[in-house]
């Protein structure tokens, strides 16, 4: 098979597996119709069959059935890995409240929020090199190394209790680099294993971040109250290393993806539809984590509620997020991706204008 055919088949698979943001991954999973997806899978399998296997690849995986049992194992593994990577980001509000009220009372809250902001921002920016690594290196190794980096960053951060800039580097930047190495394989590999239930499968994977925030938020608060932030970070890091090491073993790519000639193709920005969706997604996600970071301290300092009240608010948000991540994938399959995105953005905006601003 020619190099051009291989590149075209690789590009078709990349279009199916790349996820720009975690909040729209379930919707993006249903972008291609089942018939088109199966056709592209067949084209990619043809190109993959003629490619020279790399040392970690097993050709037998290409003949495993779609929508089979192993696919659901991959889904479970991805869900667990996102549970800790994105779950830690979703529960950072507990740390920020403690940093602001106890550990760094003289620091402005905007300075403390840099830790959580960089966790999300750097993770998305580093997603580009993480995606390139997944094309060239075993995805199991990529996700394993990501878990190691996350664990080490939190353990080192536990000893950085004398300066906020040290936490910005460790808990903020270094942690997010490891999280991106976990996030990209977790959200892209499951789509290779499904056609009929693809939207549901990817929806379950990305729901892991909501599930993680659902139980990590109260667990983090309990650890901070009983042991302090240092041991809370250490325990979380140890758990991440143990769980991610096992889950990464099953994060196997079904198909061998040909290496792309262009690392980043900026030509897509010439497509006005893509450009508008890109700008809309950037605007929509700009304030996504503000409630997760600021609600606990806002509940205590502005509203005058207890610390447990702020914890309960985060728990409710993560519970609703879990349901929404699974449900929107199926809704998008029926109504279309753009229609679902418009509907969700409208409801979110309306909730702020009607339920938040009038009663602040």
Coordinates of N, CA and C in Angstrom, one line a residue, residues 45 51 83 87 103 116 130 143 149 179 188 200 214 227 250 267 275 326 331 337 341:
X45 N -7.8 -0.5 9.1 CA -7.4 -1.9 9.3 C -6.6 -2.3 8.1
X51 N 1.4 -2.4 7.6 CA 2.4 -1.7 8.3 C 3.3 -2.7 9.1
X83 N -10.8 9.1 36.6 CA -11.4 9.3 37.9 C -10.3 10.0 38.8
X87 N -10.4 13.8 38.4 CA -11.0 13.9 39.7 C -10.2 14.8 40.6
X103 N -3.2 27.8 55.5 CA -1.8 27.6 55.2 C -1.1 28.9 54.6
X116 N -4.9 25.5 40.4 CA -6.0 24.8 39.7 C -6.1 25.2 38.3
X130 N 1.2 15.0 23.8 CA 0.8 13.7 24.4 C 0.1 12.9 23.2
X143 N 0.3 6.1 29.3 CA -0.6 6.3 30.4 C 0.1 5.9 31.7
X149 N 4.1 10.3 36.9 CA 4.4 11.8 37.0 C 3.4 12.4 37.9
X179 N -1.2 14.3 33.9 CA -2.6 14.1 33.6 C -2.9 14.1 32.2
X188 N -9.3 8.6 23.8 CA -9.2 8.2 22.4 C -9.2 6.8 22.1
X200 N -22.0 5.9 24.1 CA -22.2 5.4 25.5 C -20.8 5.1 26.1
X214 N -16.8 13.2 42.7 CA -17.9 12.9 43.6 C -17.4 12.3 44.9
X227 N -5.5 14.9 58.8 CA -4.1 14.7 58.6 C -3.3 15.9 58.1
X250 N -4.4 -2.3 30.5 CA -5.4 -2.6 29.6 C -5.7 -1.6 28.5
X267 N -4.0 23.9 8.8 CA -4.9 24.1 7.7 C -6.4 24.0 8.1
X275 N -13.5 26.7 12.7 CA -13.0 27.9 13.5 C -14.1 28.4 14.4
X326 N -22.5 11.1 30.6 CA -23.1 9.9 30.0 C -24.3 10.2 29.1
X331 N -27.7 11.8 23.8 CA -28.6 12.9 23.3 C -28.0 13.4 21.9
X337 N -24.5 16.8 17.3 CA -23.5 17.4 18.2 C -23.7 18.8 18.4
X341 N -24.6 20.8 21.9 CA -23.7 21.7 22.4 C -24.4 23.1 22.7

